[in-house]
Coordinates of C-alpha atoms in Angstrom, one line a residue:
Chain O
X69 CA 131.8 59.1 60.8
X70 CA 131.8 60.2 64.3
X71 CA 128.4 62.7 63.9
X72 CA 126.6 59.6 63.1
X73 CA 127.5 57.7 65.3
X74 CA 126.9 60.2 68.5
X75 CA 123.7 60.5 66.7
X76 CA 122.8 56.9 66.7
X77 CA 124.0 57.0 70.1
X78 CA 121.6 59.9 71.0
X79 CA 118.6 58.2 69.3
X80 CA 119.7 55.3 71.5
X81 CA 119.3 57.4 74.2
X82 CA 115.9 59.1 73.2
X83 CA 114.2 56.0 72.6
X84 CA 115.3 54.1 76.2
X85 CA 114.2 57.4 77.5
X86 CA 110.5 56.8 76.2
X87 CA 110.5 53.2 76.7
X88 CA 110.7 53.7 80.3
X89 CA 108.4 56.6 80.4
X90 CA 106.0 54.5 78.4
X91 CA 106.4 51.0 80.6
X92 CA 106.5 53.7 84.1
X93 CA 103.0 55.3 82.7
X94 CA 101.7 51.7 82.3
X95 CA 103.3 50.0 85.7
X96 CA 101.9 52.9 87.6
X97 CA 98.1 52.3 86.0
X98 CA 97.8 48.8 86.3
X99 CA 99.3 48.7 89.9
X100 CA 99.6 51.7 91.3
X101 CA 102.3 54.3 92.2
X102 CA 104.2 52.4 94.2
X103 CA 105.6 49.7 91.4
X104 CA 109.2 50.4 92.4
X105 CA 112.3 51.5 89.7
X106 CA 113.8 48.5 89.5
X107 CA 110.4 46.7 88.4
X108 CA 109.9 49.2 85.6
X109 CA 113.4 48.7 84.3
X110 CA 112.7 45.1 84.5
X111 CA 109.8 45.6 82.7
X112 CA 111.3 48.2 80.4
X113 CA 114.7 45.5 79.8
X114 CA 117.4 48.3 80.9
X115 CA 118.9 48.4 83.6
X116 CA 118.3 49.9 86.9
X117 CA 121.3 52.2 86.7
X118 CA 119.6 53.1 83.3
X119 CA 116.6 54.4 84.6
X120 CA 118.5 56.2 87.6
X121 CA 120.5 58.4 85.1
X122 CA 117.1 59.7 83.5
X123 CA 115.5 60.1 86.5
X124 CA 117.3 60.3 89.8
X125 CA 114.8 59.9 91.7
X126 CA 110.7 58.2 91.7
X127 CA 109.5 61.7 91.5
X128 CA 111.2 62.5 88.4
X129 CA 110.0 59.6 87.0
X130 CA 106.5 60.0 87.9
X131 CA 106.3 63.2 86.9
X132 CA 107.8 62.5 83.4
X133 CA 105.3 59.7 82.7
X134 CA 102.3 62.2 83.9
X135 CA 103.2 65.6 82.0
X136 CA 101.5 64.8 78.9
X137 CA 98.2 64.0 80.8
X138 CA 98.9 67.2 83.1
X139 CA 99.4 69.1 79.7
X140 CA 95.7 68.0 78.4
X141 CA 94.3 68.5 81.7
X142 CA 95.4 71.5 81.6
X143 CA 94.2 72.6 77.8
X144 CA 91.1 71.5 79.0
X145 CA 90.8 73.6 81.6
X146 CA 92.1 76.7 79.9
X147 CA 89.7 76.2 76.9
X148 CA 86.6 75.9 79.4
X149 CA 88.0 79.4 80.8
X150 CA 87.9 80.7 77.2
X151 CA 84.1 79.6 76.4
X152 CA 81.7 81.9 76.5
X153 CA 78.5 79.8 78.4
X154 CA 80.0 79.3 82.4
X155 CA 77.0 76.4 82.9
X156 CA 78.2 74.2 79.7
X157 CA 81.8 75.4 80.1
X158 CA 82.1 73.9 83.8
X159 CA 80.4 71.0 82.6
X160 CA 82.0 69.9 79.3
X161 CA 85.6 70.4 81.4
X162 CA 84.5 68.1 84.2
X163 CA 83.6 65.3 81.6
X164 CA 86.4 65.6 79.7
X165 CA 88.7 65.9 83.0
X166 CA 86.6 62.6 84.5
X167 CA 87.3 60.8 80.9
X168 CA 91.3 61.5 80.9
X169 CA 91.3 60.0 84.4
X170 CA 89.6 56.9 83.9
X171 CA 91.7 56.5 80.6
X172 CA 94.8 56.7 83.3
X173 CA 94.1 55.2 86.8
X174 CA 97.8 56.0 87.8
X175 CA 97.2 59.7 86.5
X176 CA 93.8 59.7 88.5
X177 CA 95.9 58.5 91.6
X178 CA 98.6 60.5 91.2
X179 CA 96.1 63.7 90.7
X180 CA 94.2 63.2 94.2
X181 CA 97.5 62.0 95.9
X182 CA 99.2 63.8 98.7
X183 CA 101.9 63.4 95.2
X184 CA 105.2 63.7 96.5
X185 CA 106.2 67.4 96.6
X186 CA 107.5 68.0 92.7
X187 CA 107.6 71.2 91.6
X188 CA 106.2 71.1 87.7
X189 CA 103.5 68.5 88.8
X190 CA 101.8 70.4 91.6
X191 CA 102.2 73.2 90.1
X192 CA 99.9 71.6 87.1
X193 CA 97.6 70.3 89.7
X194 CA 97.2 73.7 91.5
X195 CA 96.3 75.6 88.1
X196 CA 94.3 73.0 87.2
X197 CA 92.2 73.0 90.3
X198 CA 92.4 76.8 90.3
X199 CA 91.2 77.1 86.9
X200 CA 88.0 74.1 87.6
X201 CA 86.9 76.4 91.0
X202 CA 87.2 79.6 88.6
X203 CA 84.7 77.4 86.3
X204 CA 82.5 76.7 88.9
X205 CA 81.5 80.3 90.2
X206 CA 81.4 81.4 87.3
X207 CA 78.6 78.5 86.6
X208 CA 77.4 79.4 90.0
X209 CA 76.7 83.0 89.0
X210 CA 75.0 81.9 86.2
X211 CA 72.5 79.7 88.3
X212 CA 73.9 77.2 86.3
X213 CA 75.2 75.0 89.2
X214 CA 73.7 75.3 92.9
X215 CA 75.7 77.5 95.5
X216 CA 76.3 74.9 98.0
X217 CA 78.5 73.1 95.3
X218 CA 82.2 73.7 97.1
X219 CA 85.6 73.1 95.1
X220 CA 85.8 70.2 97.6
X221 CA 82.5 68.3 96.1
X222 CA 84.2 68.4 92.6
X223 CA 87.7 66.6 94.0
X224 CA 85.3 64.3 96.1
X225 CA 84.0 63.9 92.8
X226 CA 87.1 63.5 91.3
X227 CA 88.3 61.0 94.1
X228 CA 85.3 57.8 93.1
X229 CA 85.4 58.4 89.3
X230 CA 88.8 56.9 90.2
X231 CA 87.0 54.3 92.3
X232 CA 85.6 53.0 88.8
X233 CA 87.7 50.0 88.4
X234 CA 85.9 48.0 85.6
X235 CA 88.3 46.9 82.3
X236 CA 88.8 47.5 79.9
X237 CA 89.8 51.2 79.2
X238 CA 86.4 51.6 77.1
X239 CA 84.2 50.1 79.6
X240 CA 85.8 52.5 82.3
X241 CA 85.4 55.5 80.1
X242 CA 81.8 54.6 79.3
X243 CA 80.8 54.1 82.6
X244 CA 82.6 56.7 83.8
X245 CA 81.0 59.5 81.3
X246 CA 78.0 57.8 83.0
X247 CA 79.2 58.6 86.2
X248 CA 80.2 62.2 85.4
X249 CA 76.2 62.6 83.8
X250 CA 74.9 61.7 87.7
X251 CA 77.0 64.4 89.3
X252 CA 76.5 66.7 87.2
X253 CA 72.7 66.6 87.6
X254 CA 73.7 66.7 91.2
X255 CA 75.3 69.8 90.7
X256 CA 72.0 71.7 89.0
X257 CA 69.7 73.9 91.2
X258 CA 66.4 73.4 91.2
X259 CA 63.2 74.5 93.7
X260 CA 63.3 71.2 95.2
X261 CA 67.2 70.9 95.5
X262 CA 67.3 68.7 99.2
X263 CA 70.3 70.1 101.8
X264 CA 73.2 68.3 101.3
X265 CA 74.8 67.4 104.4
X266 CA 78.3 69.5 105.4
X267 CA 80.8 69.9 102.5
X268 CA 83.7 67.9 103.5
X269 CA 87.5 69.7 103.5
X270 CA 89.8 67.0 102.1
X271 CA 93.4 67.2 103.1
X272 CA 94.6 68.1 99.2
X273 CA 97.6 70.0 98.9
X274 CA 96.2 72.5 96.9
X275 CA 95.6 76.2 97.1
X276 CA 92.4 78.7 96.2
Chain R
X220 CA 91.4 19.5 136.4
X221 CA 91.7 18.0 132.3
X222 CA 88.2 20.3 131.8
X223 CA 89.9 23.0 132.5
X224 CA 92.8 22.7 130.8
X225 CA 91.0 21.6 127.9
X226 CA 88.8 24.9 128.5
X227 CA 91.5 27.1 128.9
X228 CA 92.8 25.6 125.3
X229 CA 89.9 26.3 123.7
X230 CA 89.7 29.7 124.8
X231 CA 93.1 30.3 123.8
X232 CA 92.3 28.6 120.2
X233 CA 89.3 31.3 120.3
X234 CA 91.5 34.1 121.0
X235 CA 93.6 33.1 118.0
X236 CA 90.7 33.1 115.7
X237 CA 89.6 36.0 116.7
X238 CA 93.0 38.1 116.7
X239 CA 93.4 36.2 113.1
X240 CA 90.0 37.5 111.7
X241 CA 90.6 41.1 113.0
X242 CA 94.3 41.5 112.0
X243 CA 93.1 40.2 108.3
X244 CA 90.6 42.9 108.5
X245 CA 93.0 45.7 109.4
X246 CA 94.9 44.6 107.0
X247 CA 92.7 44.5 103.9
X248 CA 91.2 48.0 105.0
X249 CA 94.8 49.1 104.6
X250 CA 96.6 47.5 102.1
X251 CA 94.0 45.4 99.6
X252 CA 92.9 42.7 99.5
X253 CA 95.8 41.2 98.5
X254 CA 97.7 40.7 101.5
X255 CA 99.4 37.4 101.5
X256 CA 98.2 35.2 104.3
X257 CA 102.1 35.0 105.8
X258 CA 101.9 38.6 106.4
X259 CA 98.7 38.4 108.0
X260 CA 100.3 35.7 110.0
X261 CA 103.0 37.6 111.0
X262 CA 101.3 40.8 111.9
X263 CA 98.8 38.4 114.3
X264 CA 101.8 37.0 115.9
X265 CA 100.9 33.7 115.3
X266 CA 102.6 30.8 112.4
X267 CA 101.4 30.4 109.1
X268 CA 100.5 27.2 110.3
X269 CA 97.8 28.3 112.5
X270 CA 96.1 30.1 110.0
X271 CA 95.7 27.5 107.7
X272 CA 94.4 25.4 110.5
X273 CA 91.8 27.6 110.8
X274 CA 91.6 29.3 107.1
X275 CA 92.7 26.3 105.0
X276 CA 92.1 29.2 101.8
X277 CA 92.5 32.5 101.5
X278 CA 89.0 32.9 99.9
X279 CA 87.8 31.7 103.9
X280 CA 89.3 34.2 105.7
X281 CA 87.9 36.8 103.5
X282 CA 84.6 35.4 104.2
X283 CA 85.2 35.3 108.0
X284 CA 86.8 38.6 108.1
X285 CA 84.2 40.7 106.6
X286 CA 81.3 38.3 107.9
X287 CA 79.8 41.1 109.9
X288 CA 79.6 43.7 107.6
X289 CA 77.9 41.7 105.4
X290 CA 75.3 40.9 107.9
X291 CA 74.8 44.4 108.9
X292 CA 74.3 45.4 105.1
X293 CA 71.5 42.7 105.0
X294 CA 70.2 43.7 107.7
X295 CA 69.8 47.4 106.4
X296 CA 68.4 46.1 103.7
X297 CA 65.6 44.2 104.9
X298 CA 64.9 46.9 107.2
X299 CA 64.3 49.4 104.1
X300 CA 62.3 46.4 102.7
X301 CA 60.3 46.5 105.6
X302 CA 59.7 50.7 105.5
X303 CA 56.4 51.9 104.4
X304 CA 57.7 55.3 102.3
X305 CA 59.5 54.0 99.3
X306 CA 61.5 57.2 98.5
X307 CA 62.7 57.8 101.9
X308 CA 63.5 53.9 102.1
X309 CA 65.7 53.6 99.2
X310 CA 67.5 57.1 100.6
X311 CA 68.0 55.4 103.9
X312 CA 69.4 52.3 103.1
X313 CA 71.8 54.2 100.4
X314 CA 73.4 56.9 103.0
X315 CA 73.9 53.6 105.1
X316 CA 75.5 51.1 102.9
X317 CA 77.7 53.8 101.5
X318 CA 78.5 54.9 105.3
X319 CA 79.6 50.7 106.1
X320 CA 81.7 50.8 102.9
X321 CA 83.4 54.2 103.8
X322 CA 84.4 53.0 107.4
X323 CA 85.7 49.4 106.2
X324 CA 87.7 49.9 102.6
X325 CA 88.8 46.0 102.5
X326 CA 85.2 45.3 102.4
X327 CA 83.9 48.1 99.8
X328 CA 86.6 46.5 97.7
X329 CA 85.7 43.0 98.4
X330 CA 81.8 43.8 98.2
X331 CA 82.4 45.4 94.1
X332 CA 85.1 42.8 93.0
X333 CA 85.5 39.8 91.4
X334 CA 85.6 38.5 94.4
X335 CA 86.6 34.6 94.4
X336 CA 83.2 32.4 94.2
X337 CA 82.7 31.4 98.0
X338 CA 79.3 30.8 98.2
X339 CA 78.4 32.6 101.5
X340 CA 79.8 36.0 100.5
X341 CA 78.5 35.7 97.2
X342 CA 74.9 34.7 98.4
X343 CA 75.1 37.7 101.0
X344 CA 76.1 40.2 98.1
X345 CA 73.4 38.1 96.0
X346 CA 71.0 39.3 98.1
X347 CA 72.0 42.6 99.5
X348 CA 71.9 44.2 95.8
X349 CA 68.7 41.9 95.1
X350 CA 67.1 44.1 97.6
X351 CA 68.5 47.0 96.2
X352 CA 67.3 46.5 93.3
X353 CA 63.5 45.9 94.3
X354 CA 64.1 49.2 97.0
X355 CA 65.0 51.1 93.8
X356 CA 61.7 50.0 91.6
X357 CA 59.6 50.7 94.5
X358 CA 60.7 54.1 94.5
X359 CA 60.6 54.9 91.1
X360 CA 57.0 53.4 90.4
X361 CA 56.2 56.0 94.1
X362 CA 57.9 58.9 91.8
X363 CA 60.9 59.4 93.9
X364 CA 63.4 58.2 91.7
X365 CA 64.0 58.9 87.9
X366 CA 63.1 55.9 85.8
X367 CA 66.3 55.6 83.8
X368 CA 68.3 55.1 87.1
X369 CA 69.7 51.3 86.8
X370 CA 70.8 49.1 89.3
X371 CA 74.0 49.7 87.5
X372 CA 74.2 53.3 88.7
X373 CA 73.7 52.3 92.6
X374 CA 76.8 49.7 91.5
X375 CA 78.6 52.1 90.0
X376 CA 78.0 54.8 92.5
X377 CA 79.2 52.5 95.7
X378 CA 82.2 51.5 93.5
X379 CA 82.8 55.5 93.1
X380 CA 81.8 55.9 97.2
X381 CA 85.0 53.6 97.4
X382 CA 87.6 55.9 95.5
X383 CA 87.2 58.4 98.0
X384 CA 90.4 58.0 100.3
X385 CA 90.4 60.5 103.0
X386 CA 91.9 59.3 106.5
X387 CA 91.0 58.7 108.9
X388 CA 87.8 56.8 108.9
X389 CA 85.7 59.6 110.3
X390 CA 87.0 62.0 107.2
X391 CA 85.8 59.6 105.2
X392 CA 82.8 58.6 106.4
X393 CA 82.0 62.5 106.8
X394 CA 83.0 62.9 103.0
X395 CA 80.9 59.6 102.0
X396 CA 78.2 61.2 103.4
X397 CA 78.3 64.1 101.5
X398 CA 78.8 62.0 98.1
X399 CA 75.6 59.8 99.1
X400 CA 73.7 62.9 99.3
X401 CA 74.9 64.7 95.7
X402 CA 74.3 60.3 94.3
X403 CA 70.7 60.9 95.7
X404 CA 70.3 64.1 94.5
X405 CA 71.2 63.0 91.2
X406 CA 68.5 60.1 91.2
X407 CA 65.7 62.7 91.9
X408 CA 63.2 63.1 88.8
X409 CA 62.1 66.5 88.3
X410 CA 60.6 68.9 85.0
X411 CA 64.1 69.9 83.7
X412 CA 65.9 66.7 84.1
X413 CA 69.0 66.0 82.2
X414 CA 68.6 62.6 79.5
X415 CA 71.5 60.4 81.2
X416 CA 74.5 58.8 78.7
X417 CA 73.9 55.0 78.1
X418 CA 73.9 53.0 81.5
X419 CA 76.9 50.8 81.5
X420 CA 76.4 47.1 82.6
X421 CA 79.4 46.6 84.7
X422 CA 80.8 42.9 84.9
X423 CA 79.8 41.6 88.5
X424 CA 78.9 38.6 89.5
X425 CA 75.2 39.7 90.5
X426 CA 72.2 38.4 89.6
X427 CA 68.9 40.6 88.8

């Protein structure tokens, strides 16, 4: 029965294809973004050439094994757009944006990385980040947040919540809600709000 | 002339330990901590040999090569020990620790790891964060620090100073400075404070 078997052979296919998305998301947490192809089809058991046909190059790779985080990053930000209070909008989506990266240190590298120029990735970045600087002037309107707050402070922000290297996962994510808690109350105006020294412009690749 | 000879060998074996100490400095600012001590060898033009002659462990040069910055974080702490305003203490001797971590990353990283047990680094982190700790009750029984800030948050917030990785040092130090302030900011009590998550004990090997 030739159907079946091209179908066995797909299925094959399919699964290899999310084993090494799976042991590429996991390589690139545990030790960063430079674990190189043929140590994740090592660590995936196929070989290199394997990996090569699914993804040609790192980038493809990389951007496979980070789409489904993108994707929530993403919801989150377009539900945050959707609420209707701009002060708890801008703060439940940096909590929830702070909590998906310390589940995934390689996706909170990869996030605040000059990332290798791939098209669907930055592009997920850039709405993202345009969508979390919407958020904040809109919380800034309100009086929610105080008007020195730049775009820059939340990606500096961003930036050491991925500094939080305690394990496990849980203890990250616990001390990283934490963590998102004290910046936040840095963020809120108040008559005694102290100057804060000059926003700093990090060298992001984004836009807006 | 033997004395000089002898002198001029000495001088030379100086020169060696010194290049050795500041390579392996470069070096884990750069690229971890992990560096092997071949490569560090081999960028300080000298054999492996002569490194272990001088380092017989890797846990030694990691003492000798961040020796400095230790003392200079002790000694900022004993001189906001020795301040008379509480508040304005504990702010000073923040902003500076967090300015000594931003300029040297191999040393943030060392100063917030597991780092291995060798006993003078440990006893200088020991008693750096000891007096952080009594700088941080001093200002909160003066009022100038909320009382549900732990010592865990100062932890968690130099760990955090760390994540940021702008280049080159002066970026980061610049962008440090501005995350010290929002940190600070965030420690100020005030009327319409925001109740904090649960502090998270993160695994050090501190005492107090």
């Amino acid at each position: 029965v030739p159907d079946e078997v091209d179908q066995n052979l797909r299925s094959d296919a399919r699964d290899n294809r999310d084993r090494i998305v799976e042991v590429a998301r996991a390589a690139f947490a545990a030790d960063g973004l430079d674990v190189p192809i043929r140590e994740i089809a090592r660590r995936a058991n196929v070989g290199v050439a394997t990996v090569y046909r699914r993804f040609p190059t790192k980038e493809a790779l990389l951007t496979a094994a980070f789409a489904d985080r993108l994707a929530v990053c993403l919801r989150i930000v377009e539900e945050g757009l959707a609420a209707t209070d701009p002060g708890a909008a801008f703060r439940a989506v940096i909590e929830q944006l702070m909590a998906v990266h310390a589940q995934d240190r390689g996706f909170a590298r990869a996030i605040t990385s000059q990332f290798p120029q791939v098209y669907d990735f930055t592009k997920g970045r850039d709405r993202t980040l345009t969508g979390v600087h919407d958020l904040l002037r809109r919380a800034q309107r309100a009086g929610a947040v105080r008007a020195d707050v730049r775009l820059g402070d939340v990606i500096l922000a961003l930036m050491a919540n991925e500094g939080i290297r305690a394990e496990p996962a849980e203890l990250r994510v616990a001390a990283s809600r934490r963590f998102a808690a004290l910046i936040l109350a840095s963020f809120r105006p108040g008559p005694d709000a102290v100057a804060l020294p000059p926003a700093v412009r990090l060298p992001l690749p984004i836009r807006g």
